[in-house]
Short mmCIF file of C-alpha atoms in Angstrom, two decimals:
data_model
loop_
_atom_site.label_atom_id
_atom_site.label_comp_id
_atom_site.label_asym_id
_atom_site.label_seq_id
_atom_site.Cartn_x
_atom_site.Cartn_y
_atom_site.Cartn_z
CA UNK A 1 44.35 -36.07 28.59
CA UNK A 2 41.69 -35.68 25.92
CA UNK A 3 42.63 -39.01 24.32
CA UNK A 4 42.92 -40.78 27.68
CA UNK A 5 39.43 -39.59 28.70
CA UNK A 6 37.97 -41.73 25.90
CA UNK A 7 35.85 -39.88 23.39
CA UNK A 8 34.30 -43.25 22.56
CA UNK A 9 32.06 -42.83 25.64
CA UNK A 10 30.09 -40.17 23.79
CA UNK A 11 29.20 -42.09 20.66
CA UNK A 12 28.83 -45.49 22.34
CA UNK A 13 26.71 -44.56 25.37
CA UNK A 14 24.74 -41.42 24.59
CA UNK A 15 22.86 -42.73 21.52
CA UNK A 16 21.81 -45.74 23.63
CA UNK A 17 20.69 -43.51 26.51
CA UNK A 18 18.85 -41.25 24.08
CA UNK A 19 16.93 -44.09 22.42
CA UNK A 20 16.02 -45.67 25.77
CA UNK A 21 14.62 -42.47 27.23
CA UNK A 22 12.93 -41.67 23.91
CA UNK A 23 10.97 -44.90 24.08
CA UNK A 24 9.90 -44.11 27.63
CA UNK A 25 8.58 -40.77 26.49
CA UNK A 26 6.86 -42.23 23.46
CA UNK A 27 4.81 -44.57 25.62
CA UNK A 28 3.79 -41.95 28.17
CA UNK A 29 3.07 -38.94 25.96
CA UNK A 30 1.04 -40.57 23.18
CA UNK A 31 -1.92 -40.71 25.59
CA UNK A 32 -2.55 -37.05 24.71
CA UNK A 33 -3.20 -38.07 21.11
CA UNK A 34 -5.39 -40.99 22.10
CA UNK A 35 -7.43 -38.61 24.27
CA UNK A 36 -7.72 -36.10 21.41
CA UNK A 37 -8.98 -38.78 18.99
CA UNK A 38 -11.52 -41.58 19.42
CA UNK A 39 -10.45 -43.09 22.74
CA UNK A 40 -12.80 -41.00 24.88
CA UNK A 41 -15.84 -41.94 22.77
CA UNK A 42 -14.98 -45.65 22.47
CA UNK A 43 -14.29 -46.12 26.20
CA UNK A 44 -16.99 -43.67 27.38
CA UNK A 45 -14.47 -41.41 29.12
CA UNK A 46 -15.88 -38.20 30.60
CA UNK A 47 -13.80 -34.96 30.58
CA UNK A 48 -13.10 -35.28 34.33
CA UNK A 49 -12.05 -38.92 33.93
CA UNK A 50 -9.81 -37.91 31.04
CA UNK A 51 -8.00 -35.48 33.35
CA UNK A 52 -7.55 -38.23 35.94
CA UNK A 53 -6.26 -40.72 33.36
CA UNK A 54 -3.81 -38.17 31.99
CA UNK A 55 -2.36 -37.63 35.45
CA UNK A 56 -2.50 -41.16 36.92
CA UNK A 57 0.78 -42.04 35.22
CA UNK A 58 2.56 -39.47 37.37
CA UNK A 59 1.02 -40.78 40.57
CA UNK A 60 2.56 -44.19 39.93
CA UNK A 61 5.75 -42.43 38.85
CA UNK A 62 5.86 -40.53 42.16
CA UNK A 63 5.78 -43.48 44.54
CA UNK A 64 8.55 -45.68 43.15
CA UNK A 65 11.34 -43.26 42.18
CA UNK A 66 13.53 -43.61 45.27
CA UNK A 67 13.32 -47.43 45.64
CA UNK A 68 14.25 -47.81 41.97
CA UNK A 69 17.19 -45.42 42.27
CA UNK A 70 18.46 -47.18 45.40
CA UNK A 71 18.33 -50.51 43.54
CA UNK A 72 20.21 -49.01 40.59
CA UNK A 73 22.80 -47.45 42.91
CA UNK A 74 23.42 -50.60 44.97
CA UNK A 75 22.71 -53.33 42.42
CA UNK A 76 22.39 -52.69 38.68
CA UNK A 77 20.93 -49.86 36.59
CA UNK A 78 21.41 -52.05 33.51
CA UNK A 79 19.20 -54.84 34.89
CA UNK A 80 16.53 -52.48 36.19
CA UNK A 81 16.15 -50.64 32.88
CA UNK A 82 16.09 -53.92 30.90
CA UNK A 83 13.01 -55.18 32.73
CA UNK A 84 11.44 -51.73 32.74
CA UNK A 85 11.66 -51.56 28.94
CA UNK A 86 9.86 -54.88 28.54
CA UNK A 87 7.15 -54.08 31.06
CA UNK A 88 6.36 -50.54 29.89
CA UNK A 89 6.29 -51.67 26.25
CA UNK A 90 3.78 -54.38 27.20
CA UNK A 91 1.62 -51.95 29.16
CA UNK A 92 1.66 -49.43 26.31
CA UNK A 93 0.54 -52.11 23.87
CA UNK A 94 -2.18 -53.23 26.31
CA UNK A 95 -3.61 -49.69 26.15
CA UNK A 96 -4.66 -50.44 22.58
CA UNK A 97 -6.37 -53.69 23.53
CA UNK A 98 -8.49 -52.88 26.60
CA UNK A 99 -12.21 -52.29 26.29
CA UNK A 100 -13.16 -50.38 29.45
CA UNK A 101 -11.95 -47.40 31.43
CA UNK A 102 -11.24 -49.40 34.61
CA UNK A 103 -8.51 -51.36 32.84
CA UNK A 104 -7.12 -48.11 31.50
CA UNK A 105 -6.91 -46.69 35.04
CA UNK A 106 -4.77 -49.66 36.12
CA UNK A 107 -2.56 -49.49 33.03
CA UNK A 108 -1.85 -45.76 33.35
CA UNK A 109 -0.89 -46.12 37.02
CA UNK A 110 1.28 -49.20 36.40
CA UNK A 111 2.98 -47.52 33.44
CA UNK A 112 4.08 -44.79 35.84
CA UNK A 113 5.34 -47.37 38.35
CA UNK A 114 7.39 -49.22 35.73
CA UNK A 115 8.90 -46.08 34.23
CA UNK A 116 9.56 -44.39 37.58
CA UNK A 117 13.13 -45.59 38.01
CA UNK A 118 14.29 -44.85 34.46
CA UNK A 119 15.16 -41.16 34.82
CA UNK A 120 17.13 -41.33 38.12
CA UNK A 121 18.77 -44.61 37.07
CA UNK A 122 19.91 -43.13 33.76
CA UNK A 123 21.20 -39.96 35.45
CA UNK A 124 23.08 -42.12 37.96
CA UNK A 125 24.40 -44.28 35.10
CA UNK A 126 25.76 -41.22 33.25
CA UNK A 127 27.33 -39.79 36.40
CA UNK A 128 29.54 -42.92 36.50
CA UNK A 129 30.73 -42.37 32.95
CA UNK A 130 31.08 -38.58 32.54
CA UNK A 131 33.02 -35.98 34.52
CA UNK A 132 31.83 -32.68 35.92
CA UNK A 133 32.92 -30.72 32.83
CA UNK A 134 30.90 -33.09 30.63
CA UNK A 135 27.87 -33.88 32.76
CA UNK A 136 25.42 -31.17 31.70
CA UNK A 137 25.86 -32.09 28.04
CA UNK A 138 25.66 -35.82 28.78
CA UNK A 139 22.42 -35.27 30.74
CA UNK A 140 21.05 -33.19 27.90
CA UNK A 141 21.68 -35.89 25.30
CA UNK A 142 19.71 -38.22 27.55
CA UNK A 143 16.81 -35.84 28.19
CA UNK A 144 16.72 -34.81 24.51
CA UNK A 145 14.78 -38.05 24.19
CA UNK A 146 11.86 -36.11 25.66
CA UNK A 147 11.35 -33.24 23.15
CA UNK A 148 12.83 -35.14 20.20
CA UNK A 149 10.42 -38.01 20.73
CA UNK A 150 7.41 -35.76 21.21
CA UNK A 151 8.42 -33.96 18.01
CA UNK A 152 8.32 -37.03 15.77
CA UNK A 153 5.71 -38.84 17.86
CA UNK A 154 3.32 -35.93 17.40
CA UNK A 155 3.55 -36.26 13.63
CA UNK A 156 3.58 -40.08 13.55
CA UNK A 157 0.70 -40.48 16.01
CA UNK A 158 -1.48 -38.14 13.98
CA UNK A 159 -0.92 -40.21 10.84
CA UNK A 160 -1.30 -43.54 12.64
CA UNK A 161 -4.61 -42.52 14.20
CA UNK A 162 -5.86 -41.38 10.81
CA UNK A 163 -4.66 -44.57 9.11
CA UNK A 164 -5.33 -47.38 11.62
CA UNK A 165 -7.05 -45.78 14.63
CA UNK A 166 -5.97 -45.05 18.18
CA UNK A 167 -5.79 -48.70 19.24
CA UNK A 168 -3.17 -49.67 16.68
CA UNK A 169 -1.28 -46.47 17.43
CA UNK A 170 -0.70 -47.66 21.01
CA UNK A 171 0.17 -51.21 19.90
CA UNK A 172 2.64 -50.16 17.21
CA UNK A 173 4.28 -47.52 19.42
CA UNK A 174 4.61 -49.91 22.40
CA UNK A 175 6.38 -52.74 20.57
CA UNK A 176 9.78 -50.99 20.00
CA UNK A 177 10.49 -50.78 23.76
CA UNK A 178 10.31 -54.58 24.08
CA UNK A 179 12.62 -55.09 21.10
CA UNK A 180 15.07 -52.42 22.32
CA UNK A 181 15.40 -54.05 25.76
CA UNK A 182 17.59 -56.78 24.23
CA UNK A 183 19.79 -54.25 22.43
CA UNK A 184 20.18 -52.38 25.73
CA UNK A 185 21.26 -55.57 27.52
CA UNK A 186 23.83 -56.38 24.86
CA UNK A 187 25.32 -52.90 24.43
CA UNK A 188 25.53 -51.44 27.96
CA UNK A 189 27.88 -51.97 30.92
CA UNK A 190 26.97 -50.72 34.39
CA UNK A 191 30.39 -49.23 35.15
CA UNK A 192 33.49 -48.22 33.15
CA UNK A 193 35.59 -50.97 34.72
CA UNK A 194 33.20 -53.54 33.18
CA UNK A 195 33.62 -52.20 29.62
CA UNK A 196 35.88 -54.23 27.32
CA UNK A 197 35.91 -51.39 24.79
CA UNK A 198 37.90 -49.10 27.12
CA UNK A 199 41.64 -49.54 27.62
CA UNK A 200 43.06 -49.92 31.11
CA UNK A 201 44.57 -46.41 30.93
CA UNK A 202 41.20 -44.93 29.90
CA UNK A 203 39.43 -46.70 32.77
CA UNK A 204 42.06 -45.47 35.22
CA UNK A 205 41.97 -41.86 33.98
CA UNK A 206 38.19 -41.70 34.27
CA UNK A 207 38.15 -43.34 37.71
CA UNK A 208 40.83 -40.95 39.00
CA UNK A 209 39.02 -37.87 37.73
CA UNK A 210 35.67 -38.94 39.19
CA UNK A 211 37.33 -39.74 42.51
CA UNK A 212 39.11 -36.36 42.48
CA UNK A 213 35.76 -34.61 42.07
CA UNK A 214 34.35 -36.46 45.07
CA UNK A 215 37.11 -35.04 47.28
CA UNK A 216 35.68 -31.54 46.94
CA UNK A 217 32.21 -32.55 48.18
CA UNK A 218 31.20 -32.49 51.84
CA UNK A 219 30.47 -36.04 53.07
CA UNK A 220 26.83 -37.03 53.69
CA UNK A 221 26.23 -40.14 55.81
CA UNK A 222 23.00 -41.47 54.41
CA UNK A 223 19.84 -40.75 52.44
CA UNK A 224 18.02 -39.34 55.47
CA UNK A 225 20.67 -36.67 55.91
CA UNK A 226 20.69 -35.88 52.19
CA UNK A 227 16.90 -35.64 51.96
CA UNK A 228 16.78 -33.17 54.86
CA UNK A 229 19.37 -30.85 53.32
CA UNK A 230 18.21 -27.37 52.36
CA UNK A 231 19.24 -27.61 48.71
CA UNK A 232 17.49 -30.97 48.12
CA UNK A 233 14.25 -29.72 49.71
CA UNK A 234 14.27 -26.49 47.68
CA UNK A 235 15.20 -28.19 44.41
CA UNK A 236 12.44 -30.76 44.98
CA UNK A 237 9.91 -27.95 45.35
CA UNK A 238 11.40 -26.09 42.40
CA UNK A 239 11.18 -29.16 40.15
CA UNK A 240 7.60 -29.90 41.23
CA UNK A 241 6.52 -26.40 40.17
CA UNK A 242 8.53 -26.60 36.96
CA UNK A 243 6.93 -29.96 36.09
CA UNK A 244 3.44 -28.51 36.54
CA UNK A 245 4.16 -26.26 33.57
CA UNK A 246 5.93 -28.88 31.47
CA UNK A 247 3.39 -31.67 31.75
CA UNK A 248 0.34 -29.44 31.73
CA UNK A 249 1.76 -28.37 28.37
CA UNK A 250 2.83 -31.81 27.06
CA UNK A 251 -0.36 -33.67 27.96
CA UNK A 252 -2.86 -31.08 26.78
CA UNK A 253 -1.23 -29.26 23.86
CA UNK A 254 -2.79 -31.68 21.31
CA UNK A 255 -6.26 -31.05 22.78
CA UNK A 256 -5.67 -27.27 22.89
CA UNK A 257 -4.66 -27.21 19.23
CA UNK A 258 -7.30 -29.70 18.10
CA UNK A 259 -10.00 -27.39 19.49
CA UNK A 260 -9.04 -24.66 16.98
CA UNK A 261 -11.33 -24.21 13.93
CA UNK A 262 -10.69 -26.47 10.94
CA UNK A 263 -8.00 -28.46 12.78
CA UNK A 264 -7.54 -32.09 11.65
CA UNK A 265 -5.70 -34.64 13.79
CA UNK A 266 -2.80 -34.70 11.28
CA UNK A 267 -2.47 -30.92 11.35
CA UNK A 268 -2.68 -31.06 15.15
CA UNK A 269 0.23 -33.51 15.10
CA UNK A 270 2.42 -31.26 12.93
CA UNK A 271 1.70 -28.15 14.99
CA UNK A 272 2.22 -30.01 18.27
CA UNK A 273 5.73 -30.92 17.15
CA UNK A 274 6.93 -27.34 16.54
CA UNK A 275 7.68 -26.30 20.19
CA UNK A 276 10.00 -29.28 20.53
CA UNK A 277 12.25 -28.07 17.71
CA UNK A 278 12.98 -24.96 19.76
CA UNK A 279 13.28 -27.15 22.87
CA UNK A 280 16.08 -29.21 21.30
CA UNK A 281 18.00 -26.09 20.23
CA UNK A 282 17.60 -24.56 23.69
CA UNK A 283 18.68 -27.72 25.51
CA UNK A 284 21.84 -28.16 23.44
CA UNK A 285 22.80 -24.50 23.78
CA UNK A 286 22.14 -24.24 27.53
CA UNK A 287 24.04 -27.42 28.36
CA UNK A 288 27.03 -26.44 26.21
CA UNK A 289 27.49 -23.06 27.85
CA UNK A 290 26.69 -24.46 31.30
CA UNK A 291 29.57 -26.94 30.99
CA UNK A 292 31.87 -24.25 29.61
CA UNK A 293 31.22 -21.88 32.50
CA UNK A 294 30.32 -24.50 35.18
CA UNK A 295 27.54 -22.07 36.13
CA UNK A 296 24.37 -24.13 36.47
CA UNK A 297 21.95 -21.65 38.04
CA UNK A 298 22.41 -19.02 35.31
CA UNK A 299 21.16 -21.50 32.72
CA UNK A 300 18.07 -22.57 34.65
CA UNK A 301 16.06 -19.70 36.15
CA UNK A 302 16.07 -17.28 33.16
CA UNK A 303 14.48 -19.90 30.90
CA UNK A 304 11.79 -20.67 33.45
CA UNK A 305 11.00 -16.96 33.71
CA UNK A 306 10.73 -16.71 29.91
CA UNK A 307 8.33 -19.68 29.93
CA UNK A 308 6.16 -18.00 32.57
CA UNK A 309 6.01 -14.75 30.59
CA UNK A 310 5.16 -16.61 27.36
CA UNK A 311 2.24 -18.44 28.99
CA UNK A 312 0.97 -15.17 30.43
CA UNK A 313 1.26 -13.49 27.03
CA UNK A 314 -0.69 -16.33 25.44
CA UNK A 315 -3.39 -15.82 28.07
CA UNK A 316 -3.59 -12.09 27.31
CA UNK A 317 -3.97 -12.72 23.59
CA UNK A 318 -6.80 -15.22 24.08
CA UNK A 319 -8.36 -17.65 21.63
CA UNK A 320 -9.17 -14.94 19.08
CA UNK A 321 -5.50 -14.59 18.13
CA UNK A 322 -4.66 -18.26 17.54
CA UNK A 323 -1.39 -17.93 15.63
CA UNK A 324 0.14 -15.30 17.91
CA UNK A 325 -0.93 -17.31 20.93
CA UNK A 326 0.56 -20.45 19.38
CA UNK A 327 3.86 -18.62 18.73
CA UNK A 328 4.07 -17.82 22.44
CA UNK A 329 3.29 -21.45 23.29
CA UNK A 330 6.24 -22.44 21.09
CA UNK A 331 8.48 -20.10 23.11
CA UNK A 332 7.07 -21.43 26.39
CA UNK A 333 7.69 -25.03 25.36
CA UNK A 334 11.27 -24.34 24.23
CA UNK A 335 12.09 -22.33 27.35
CA UNK A 336 10.73 -24.97 29.74
CA UNK A 337 12.93 -27.69 28.24
CA UNK A 338 16.20 -25.76 27.85
CA UNK A 339 17.43 -26.00 31.48
CA UNK A 340 17.18 -29.77 32.03
CA UNK A 341 20.87 -30.57 31.45
CA UNK A 342 22.26 -27.87 33.77
CA UNK A 343 19.61 -28.60 36.40
CA UNK A 344 20.41 -32.29 36.73
CA UNK A 345 24.15 -31.53 36.83
CA UNK A 346 23.67 -29.64 40.13
CA UNK A 347 23.10 -32.55 42.54
CA UNK A 348 26.15 -34.72 41.63
CA UNK A 349 28.30 -31.61 42.16
CA UNK A 350 27.06 -30.83 45.66
CA UNK A 351 26.29 -34.30 47.11
CA UNK A 352 28.63 -37.32 47.28
CA UNK A 353 28.01 -40.33 45.08
CA UNK A 354 26.70 -42.49 47.94
CA UNK A 355 23.54 -40.34 48.15
CA UNK A 356 23.43 -38.42 44.83
CA UNK A 357 21.31 -41.03 43.04
CA UNK A 358 18.71 -41.14 45.81
CA UNK A 359 18.60 -37.33 45.99
CA UNK A 360 18.02 -37.08 42.23
CA UNK A 361 15.27 -39.68 42.57
CA UNK A 362 13.60 -37.69 45.36
CA UNK A 363 13.73 -34.50 43.28
CA UNK A 364 12.39 -36.36 40.25
CA UNK A 365 9.61 -37.94 42.33
CA UNK A 366 8.48 -34.49 43.49
CA UNK A 367 8.61 -33.50 39.83
CA UNK A 368 6.29 -36.42 39.14
CA UNK A 369 3.91 -35.13 41.80
CA UNK A 370 4.01 -31.74 40.10
CA UNK A 371 3.37 -33.48 36.78
CA UNK A 372 0.34 -35.22 38.28
CA UNK A 373 -1.00 -31.91 39.59
CA UNK A 374 -0.22 -30.08 36.35
CA UNK A 375 -1.74 -32.61 33.97
CA UNK A 376 -4.83 -33.06 36.15
CA UNK A 377 -5.53 -29.40 36.94
CA UNK A 378 -4.82 -28.18 33.40
CA UNK A 379 -7.25 -30.78 32.06
CA UNK A 380 -9.79 -29.87 34.72
CA UNK A 381 -9.51 -26.12 34.05
CA UNK A 382 -9.83 -26.64 30.31
CA UNK A 383 -13.03 -28.66 30.81
CA UNK A 384 -14.53 -26.48 33.55
CA UNK A 385 -13.94 -23.15 31.79
CA UNK A 386 -14.43 -24.40 28.21
CA UNK A 387 -11.27 -22.51 27.32
CA UNK A 388 -7.53 -22.46 27.95
CA UNK A 389 -6.86 -19.08 29.56
CA UNK A 390 -7.14 -20.31 33.15
CA UNK A 391 -4.68 -23.14 32.55
CA UNK A 392 -2.19 -20.71 30.95
CA UNK A 393 -2.29 -18.56 34.10
CA UNK A 394 -1.84 -21.66 36.27
CA UNK A 395 1.24 -22.80 34.32
CA UNK A 396 2.69 -19.27 34.20
CA UNK A 397 2.43 -18.91 37.98
CA UNK A 398 4.05 -22.29 38.60
CA UNK A 399 7.01 -21.49 36.35
CA UNK A 400 7.48 -18.06 37.92
CA UNK A 401 7.67 -19.58 41.41
CA UNK A 402 10.06 -22.24 40.11
CA UNK A 403 12.40 -19.56 38.71
CA UNK A 404 12.39 -17.66 42.01
CA UNK A 405 13.15 -20.79 44.05
CA UNK A 406 16.10 -21.60 41.77
CA UNK A 407 17.66 -18.25 42.68
CA UNK A 408 17.36 -19.08 46.37
CA UNK A 409 18.24 -22.79 46.25
CA UNK A 410 21.61 -22.65 44.51
CA UNK A 411 23.75 -20.10 46.33
CA UNK A 412 26.83 -20.12 44.14
CA UNK A 413 27.23 -20.75 40.40
CA UNK A 414 30.05 -23.20 41.06
CA UNK A 415 29.33 -24.75 44.43
CA UNK A 416 32.05 -27.38 44.21
CA UNK A 417 35.61 -26.41 43.45
CA UNK A 418 37.33 -29.44 41.99
CA UNK A 419 40.08 -29.66 39.39
CA UNK A 420 38.60 -30.31 35.98
CA UNK A 421 40.75 -31.08 32.94
CA UNK A 422 40.12 -28.30 30.46
CA UNK A 423 41.19 -30.49 27.57
CA UNK A 424 38.21 -32.82 27.84
CA UNK A 425 35.87 -32.00 24.98
CA UNK A 426 32.82 -33.32 23.26
CA UNK A 427 33.68 -34.86 19.93
#
């Protein structure tokens, strides 16, 4: 069975998914470095406007999740992501060219619109190629593009800003998405039956296993019924609160660190990358054991609780204990990222494939709303209080509530009892 289930899926598809999502993260997260360098001065951006600009991306991201996912589900995820790559690369490059804040407002919102369908479309894409016993790890290799990109982007952006300025940083970091779009189009097939690199027996084995898993899931007629279900509503709220912590952290960590005494932009870049090393280790470990045990909930809520406690500890230490506070921020960052793979494996296991993509899009869109709130309020609190303690408390409270909702939302560790071949392994 292991040979029939085609190990080639792992090394052919996951590197492509990883690179694609990495480029999306590169072009949304480098704004934090632009804001921490000369952008604000050159474009006459006030602290309150900086908070709005940091969060506008997520407002655009919020509105277009579900339509994009429905298109990917009914038409083509491959086509949707191809055009998204070209458009978001162009918008990212345009960030380095504009000369006034009004243009930047439009670009940040449109960047969110263009990227909005990428996450649910990629999750839907992977659910067509990987079985239940593989899905948490497959999702994790996709979402690893988030912390892995921020890790190297933090270092690269610091050097680029120092060498050529913030404008060229945006231009040089936006170009790869446009180039990669054509590799994506050449290398990817929407569904296993379209792939000429799989044998007929491999296609049949995968199709049979995925169909077998669907038989254990209660039918859901349409999106309206799925969106009103208890678990989708609770997981949407959970993910919104979780995202407040994640994106409050991602968007403003460079500014938090750059405010420390004797902190250059290059040093800020190196230090900003450290939490994402722990994030990668945590994500790989959590997804591996989640797939082994098929217990998703147990690998989500404890990490969110650890993140909440780490933020609160950083608040208690205050600015006078920079290195201890930073160590706790490293723990918070790693803990917030660890549960992504198990979390996004939950929905395809409890909802049928005709509505799973739309449900994941709805959850992700509420996460985008949380990201908007988190990035805006954290920036606002930092500016209003001239410190970071208030924003630490805000992020800690959001993560604590998210952990508690996870316990309530997912009633059983293994909600769907379907036969899963134990011989299927990750190469």
